[in-house]
CSV table of C-alpha atoms in Angstrom, one decimal:
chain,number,residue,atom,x,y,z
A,20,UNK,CA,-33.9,116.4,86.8
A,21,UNK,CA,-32.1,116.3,83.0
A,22,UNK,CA,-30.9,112.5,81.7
A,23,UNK,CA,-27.3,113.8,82.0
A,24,UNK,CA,-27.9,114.6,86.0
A,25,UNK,CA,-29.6,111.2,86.6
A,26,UNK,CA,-26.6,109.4,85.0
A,27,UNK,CA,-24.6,111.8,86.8
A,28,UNK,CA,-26.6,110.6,90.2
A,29,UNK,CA,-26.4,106.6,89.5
A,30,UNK,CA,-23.1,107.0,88.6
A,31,UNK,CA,-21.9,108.9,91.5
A,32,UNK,CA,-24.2,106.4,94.0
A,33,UNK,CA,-22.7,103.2,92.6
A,34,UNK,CA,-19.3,104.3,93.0
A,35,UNK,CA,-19.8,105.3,96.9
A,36,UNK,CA,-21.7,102.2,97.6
A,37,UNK,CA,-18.7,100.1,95.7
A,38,UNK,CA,-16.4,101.9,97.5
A,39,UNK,CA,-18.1,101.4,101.0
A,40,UNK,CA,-18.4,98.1,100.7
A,41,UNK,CA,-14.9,97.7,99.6
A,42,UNK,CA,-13.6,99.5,102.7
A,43,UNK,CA,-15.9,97.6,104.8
A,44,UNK,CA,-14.1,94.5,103.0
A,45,UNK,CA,-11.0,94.9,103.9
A,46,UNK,CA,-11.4,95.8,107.5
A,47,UNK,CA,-13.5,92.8,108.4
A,48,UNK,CA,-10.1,91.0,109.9
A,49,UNK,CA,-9.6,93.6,112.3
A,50,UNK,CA,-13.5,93.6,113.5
A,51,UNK,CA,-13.2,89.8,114.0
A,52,UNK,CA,-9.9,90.5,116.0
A,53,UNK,CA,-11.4,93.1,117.9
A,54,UNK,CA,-14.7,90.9,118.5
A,55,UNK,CA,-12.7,87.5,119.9
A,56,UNK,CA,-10.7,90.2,122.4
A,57,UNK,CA,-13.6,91.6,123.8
A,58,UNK,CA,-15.6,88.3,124.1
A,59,UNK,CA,-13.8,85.8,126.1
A,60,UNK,CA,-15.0,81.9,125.0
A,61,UNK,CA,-15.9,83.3,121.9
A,62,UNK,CA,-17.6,80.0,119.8
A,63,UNK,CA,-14.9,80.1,116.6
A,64,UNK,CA,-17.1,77.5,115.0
A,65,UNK,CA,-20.2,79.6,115.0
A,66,UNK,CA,-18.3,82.4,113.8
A,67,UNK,CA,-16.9,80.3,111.1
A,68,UNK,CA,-20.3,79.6,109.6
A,69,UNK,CA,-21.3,83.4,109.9
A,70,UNK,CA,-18.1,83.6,107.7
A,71,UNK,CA,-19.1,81.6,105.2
A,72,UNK,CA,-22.4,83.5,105.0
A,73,UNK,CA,-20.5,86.4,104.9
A,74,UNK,CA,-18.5,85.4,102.0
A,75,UNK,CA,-21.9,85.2,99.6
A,76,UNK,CA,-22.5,88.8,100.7
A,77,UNK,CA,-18.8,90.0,99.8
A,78,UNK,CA,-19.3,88.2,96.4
A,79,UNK,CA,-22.7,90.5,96.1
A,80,UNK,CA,-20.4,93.7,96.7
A,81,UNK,CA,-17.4,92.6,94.6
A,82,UNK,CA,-20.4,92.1,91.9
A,83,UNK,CA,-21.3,95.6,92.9
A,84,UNK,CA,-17.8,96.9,92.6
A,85,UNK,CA,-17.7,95.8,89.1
A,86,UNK,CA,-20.5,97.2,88.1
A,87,UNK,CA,-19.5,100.8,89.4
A,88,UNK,CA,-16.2,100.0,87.3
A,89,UNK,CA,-18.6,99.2,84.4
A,90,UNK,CA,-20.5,102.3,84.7
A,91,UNK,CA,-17.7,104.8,85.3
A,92,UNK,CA,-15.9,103.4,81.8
A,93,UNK,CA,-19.1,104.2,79.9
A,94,UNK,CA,-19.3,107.6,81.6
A,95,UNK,CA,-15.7,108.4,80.5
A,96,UNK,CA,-16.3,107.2,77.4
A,97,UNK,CA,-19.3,109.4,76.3
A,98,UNK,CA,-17.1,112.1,78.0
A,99,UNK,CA,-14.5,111.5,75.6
A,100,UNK,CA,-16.8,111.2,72.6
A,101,UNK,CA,-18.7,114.7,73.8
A,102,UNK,CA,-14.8,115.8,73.4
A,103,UNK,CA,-14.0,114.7,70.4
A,104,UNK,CA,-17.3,116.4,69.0
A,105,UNK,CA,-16.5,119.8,70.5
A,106,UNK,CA,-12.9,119.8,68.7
A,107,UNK,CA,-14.8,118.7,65.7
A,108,UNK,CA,-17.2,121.6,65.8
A,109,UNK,CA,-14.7,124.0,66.9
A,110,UNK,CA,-12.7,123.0,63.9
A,111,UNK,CA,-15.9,123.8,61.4
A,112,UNK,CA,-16.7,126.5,63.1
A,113,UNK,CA,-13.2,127.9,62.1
A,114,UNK,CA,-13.5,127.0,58.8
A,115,UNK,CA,-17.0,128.1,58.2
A,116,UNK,CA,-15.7,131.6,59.4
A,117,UNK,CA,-13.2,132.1,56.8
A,118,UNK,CA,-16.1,131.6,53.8
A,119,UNK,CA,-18.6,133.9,56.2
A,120,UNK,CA,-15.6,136.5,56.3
A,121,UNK,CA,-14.8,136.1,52.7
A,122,UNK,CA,-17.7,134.3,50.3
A,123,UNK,CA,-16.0,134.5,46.8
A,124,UNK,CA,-13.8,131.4,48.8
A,125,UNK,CA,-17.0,129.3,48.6
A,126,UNK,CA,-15.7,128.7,45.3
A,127,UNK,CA,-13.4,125.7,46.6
A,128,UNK,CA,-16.1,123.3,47.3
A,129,UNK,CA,-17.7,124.1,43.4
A,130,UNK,CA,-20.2,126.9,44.3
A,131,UNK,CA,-20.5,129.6,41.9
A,132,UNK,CA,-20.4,133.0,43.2
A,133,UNK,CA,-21.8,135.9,41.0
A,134,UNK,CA,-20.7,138.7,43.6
A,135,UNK,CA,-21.9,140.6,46.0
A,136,UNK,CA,-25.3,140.1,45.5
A,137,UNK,CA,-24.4,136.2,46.5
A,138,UNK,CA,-22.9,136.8,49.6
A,139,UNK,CA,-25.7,136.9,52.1
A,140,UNK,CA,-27.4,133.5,50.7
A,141,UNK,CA,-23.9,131.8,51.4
A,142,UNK,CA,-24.0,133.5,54.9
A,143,UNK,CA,-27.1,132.4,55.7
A,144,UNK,CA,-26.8,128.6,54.2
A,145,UNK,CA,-23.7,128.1,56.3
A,146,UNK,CA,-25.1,130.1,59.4
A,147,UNK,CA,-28.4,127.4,59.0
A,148,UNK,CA,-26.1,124.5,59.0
A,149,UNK,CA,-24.1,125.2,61.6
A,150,UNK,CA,-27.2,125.4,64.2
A,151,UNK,CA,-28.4,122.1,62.7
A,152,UNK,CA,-25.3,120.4,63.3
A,153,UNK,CA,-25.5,122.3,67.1
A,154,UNK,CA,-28.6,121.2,67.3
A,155,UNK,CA,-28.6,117.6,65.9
A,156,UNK,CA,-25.2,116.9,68.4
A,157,UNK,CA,-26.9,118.0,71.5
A,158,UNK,CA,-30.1,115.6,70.7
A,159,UNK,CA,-27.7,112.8,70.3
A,160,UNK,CA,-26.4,113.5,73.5
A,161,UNK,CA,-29.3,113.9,75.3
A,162,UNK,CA,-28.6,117.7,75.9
A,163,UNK,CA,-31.9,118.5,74.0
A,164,UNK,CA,-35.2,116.9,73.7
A,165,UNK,CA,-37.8,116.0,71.0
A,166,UNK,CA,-39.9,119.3,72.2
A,167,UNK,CA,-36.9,121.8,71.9
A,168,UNK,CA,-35.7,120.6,68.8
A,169,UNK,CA,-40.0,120.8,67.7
A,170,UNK,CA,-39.3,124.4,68.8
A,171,UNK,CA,-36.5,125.7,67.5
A,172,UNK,CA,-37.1,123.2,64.0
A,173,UNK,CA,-40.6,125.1,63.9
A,174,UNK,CA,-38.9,129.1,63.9
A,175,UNK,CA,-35.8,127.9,61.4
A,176,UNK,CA,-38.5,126.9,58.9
A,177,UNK,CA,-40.7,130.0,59.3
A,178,UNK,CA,-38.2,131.5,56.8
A,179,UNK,CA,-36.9,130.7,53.4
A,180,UNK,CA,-32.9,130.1,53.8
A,181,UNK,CA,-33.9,127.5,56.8
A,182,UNK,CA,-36.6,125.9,54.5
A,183,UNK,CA,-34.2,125.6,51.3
A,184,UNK,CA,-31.2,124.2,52.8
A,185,UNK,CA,-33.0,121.8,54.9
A,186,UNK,CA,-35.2,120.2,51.3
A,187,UNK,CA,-31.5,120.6,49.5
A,188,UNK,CA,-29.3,118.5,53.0
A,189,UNK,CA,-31.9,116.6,54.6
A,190,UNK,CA,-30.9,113.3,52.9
A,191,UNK,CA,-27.4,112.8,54.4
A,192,UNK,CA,-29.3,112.9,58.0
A,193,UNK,CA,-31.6,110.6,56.8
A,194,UNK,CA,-28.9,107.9,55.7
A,195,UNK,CA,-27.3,107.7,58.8
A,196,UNK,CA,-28.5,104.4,59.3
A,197,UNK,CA,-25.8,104.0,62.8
A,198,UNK,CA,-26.9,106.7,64.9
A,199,UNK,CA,-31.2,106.3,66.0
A,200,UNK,CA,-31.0,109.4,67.3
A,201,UNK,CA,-30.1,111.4,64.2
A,202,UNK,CA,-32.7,109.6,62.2
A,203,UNK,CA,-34.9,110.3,65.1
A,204,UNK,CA,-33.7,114.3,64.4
A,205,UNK,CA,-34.4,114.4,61.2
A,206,UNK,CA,-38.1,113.1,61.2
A,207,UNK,CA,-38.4,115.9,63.8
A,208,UNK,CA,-37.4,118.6,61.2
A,209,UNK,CA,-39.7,116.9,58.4
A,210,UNK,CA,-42.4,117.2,60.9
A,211,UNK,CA,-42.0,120.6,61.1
A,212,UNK,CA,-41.0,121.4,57.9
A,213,UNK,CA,-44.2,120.0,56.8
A,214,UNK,CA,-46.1,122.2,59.4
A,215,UNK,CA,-44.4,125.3,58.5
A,216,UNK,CA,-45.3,125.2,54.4
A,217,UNK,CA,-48.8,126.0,55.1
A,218,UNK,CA,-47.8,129.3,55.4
A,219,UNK,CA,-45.5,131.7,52.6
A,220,UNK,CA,-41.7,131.5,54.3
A,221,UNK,CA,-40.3,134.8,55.2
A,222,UNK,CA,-38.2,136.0,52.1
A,223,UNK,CA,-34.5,136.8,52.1
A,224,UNK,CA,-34.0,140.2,51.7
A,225,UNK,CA,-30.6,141.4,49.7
A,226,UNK,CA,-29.2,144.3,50.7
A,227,UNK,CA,-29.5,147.1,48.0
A,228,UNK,CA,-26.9,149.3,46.5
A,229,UNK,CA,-26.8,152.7,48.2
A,230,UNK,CA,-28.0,155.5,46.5
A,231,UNK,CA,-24.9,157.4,46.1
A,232,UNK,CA,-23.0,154.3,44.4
A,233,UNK,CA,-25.8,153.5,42.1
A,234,UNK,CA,-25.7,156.5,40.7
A,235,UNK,CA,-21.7,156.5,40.5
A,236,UNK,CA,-22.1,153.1,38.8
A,237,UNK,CA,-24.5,155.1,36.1
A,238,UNK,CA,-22.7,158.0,35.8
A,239,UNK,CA,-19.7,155.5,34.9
A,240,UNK,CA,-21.5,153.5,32.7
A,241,UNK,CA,-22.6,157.0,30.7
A,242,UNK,CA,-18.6,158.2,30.6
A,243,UNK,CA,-17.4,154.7,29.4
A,244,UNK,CA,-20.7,155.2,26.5
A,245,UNK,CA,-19.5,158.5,25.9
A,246,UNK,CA,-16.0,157.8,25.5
A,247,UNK,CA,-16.4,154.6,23.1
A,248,UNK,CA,-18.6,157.1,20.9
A,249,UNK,CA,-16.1,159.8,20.3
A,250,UNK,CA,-13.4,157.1,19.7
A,251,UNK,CA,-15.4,155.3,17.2
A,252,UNK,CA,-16.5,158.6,15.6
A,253,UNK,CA,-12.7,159.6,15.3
A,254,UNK,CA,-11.9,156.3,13.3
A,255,UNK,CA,-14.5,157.0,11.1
């Protein structure tokens, strides 16, 4: 049984019993109505003493019932905080696509791009954050524990573009000094970081030019040679 389905459980169990005991409450006047009918010469004053007994245990379930009220805030609250993170992800997730889509816009946040030959590194980097930040929410919540984030830490870092961007971001996971969990994360990822550096990371591999336009590219280079030769040969 997951964290999440336990709370789920408690939650769920305090609530009925709350609940039951509420009902139970408030129809107490009708089962001591319906007792002195059926028992003629019914001794009031002994009743009246079972009463006042009665009253500690209605104070136990009113206790109860406020604890139940307790809990279910809480609940709703992490429900709305597992909202608000969703938008926020969906949100980056949007943004992130228009870079993926077009990299030379990478340029906004003070990147340089070269070209081309720059675009599957910027791919990659964003690709690598956005499962760490996946990652890193769903450990917070208790969606994911210490071993599956061991796991999944330990096959981003058999390669190089999980490797870099993790030595070049770590640090801001490491200064959140309010959330235990995230510092928690991140001394997962150095663990396994350090692990995976006893072996060579898998390279990234550019894509290369296809034949056909390299040799467009030379045989334009030759013409634009050729051309600047006649012209300067003319002037002379």
């Amino acid at each position: 049984m997951t964290r999440k389905t336990r709370r789920t459980t408690l939650t769920l169990s305090v609530l009925a019993g709350a609940l039951l005991g509420g009902t139970l409450l408030l129809l107490s006047p009708l089962a001591a109505q319906l007792l002195a009918e059926s028992i003629p010469g019914l001794d009031w004053a002994l009743l009246s003493n079972i009463g006042q007994a009665y009253g500690a245990v209605a104070a136990l379930l009113t206790a109860l019932s406020l604890v139940g009220v307790m809990i279910s805030t809480l609940v709703q609250a992490r429900s709305v905080r597992i909202a608000s993170e969703q938008t926020w992800r969906l949100t980056q997730l949007e943004l992130a696509k228009l870079v993926i889509d077009d990299p030379k816009l990478v340029q906004f946040e003070g990147v340089p791009w070269h070209g081309p030959e720059d675009d599957l590194p910027l791919r990659l980097r964003i690709l690598v954050n956005l499962w760490l930040e996946q990652w890193r929410s769903m450990h917070n919540f208790g969606l994911m524990d210490d071993s599956e984030i061991h796991r999944l830490a330990s096959g981003l870092f058999a390669g190089e573009a999980g490797r870099r961007h993790w030595v070049e971001n770590s640090d801001g996971y490491r200064a959140d000094r309010r959330n235990v969990r995230t510092r928690a994360f991140s001394r997962i990822l150095d663990e396994e970081l350090a692990n995976a550096t006893r072996v060579p990371a898998v390279p990234i591999t550019l894509p290369q030019a296809a034949p056909g336009k390299r040799h467009w590219r030379a045989a334009a280079v030759a013409g634009a040679a050729l051309i600047v030769g006649v012209a300067i040969g003319r002037l002379r």
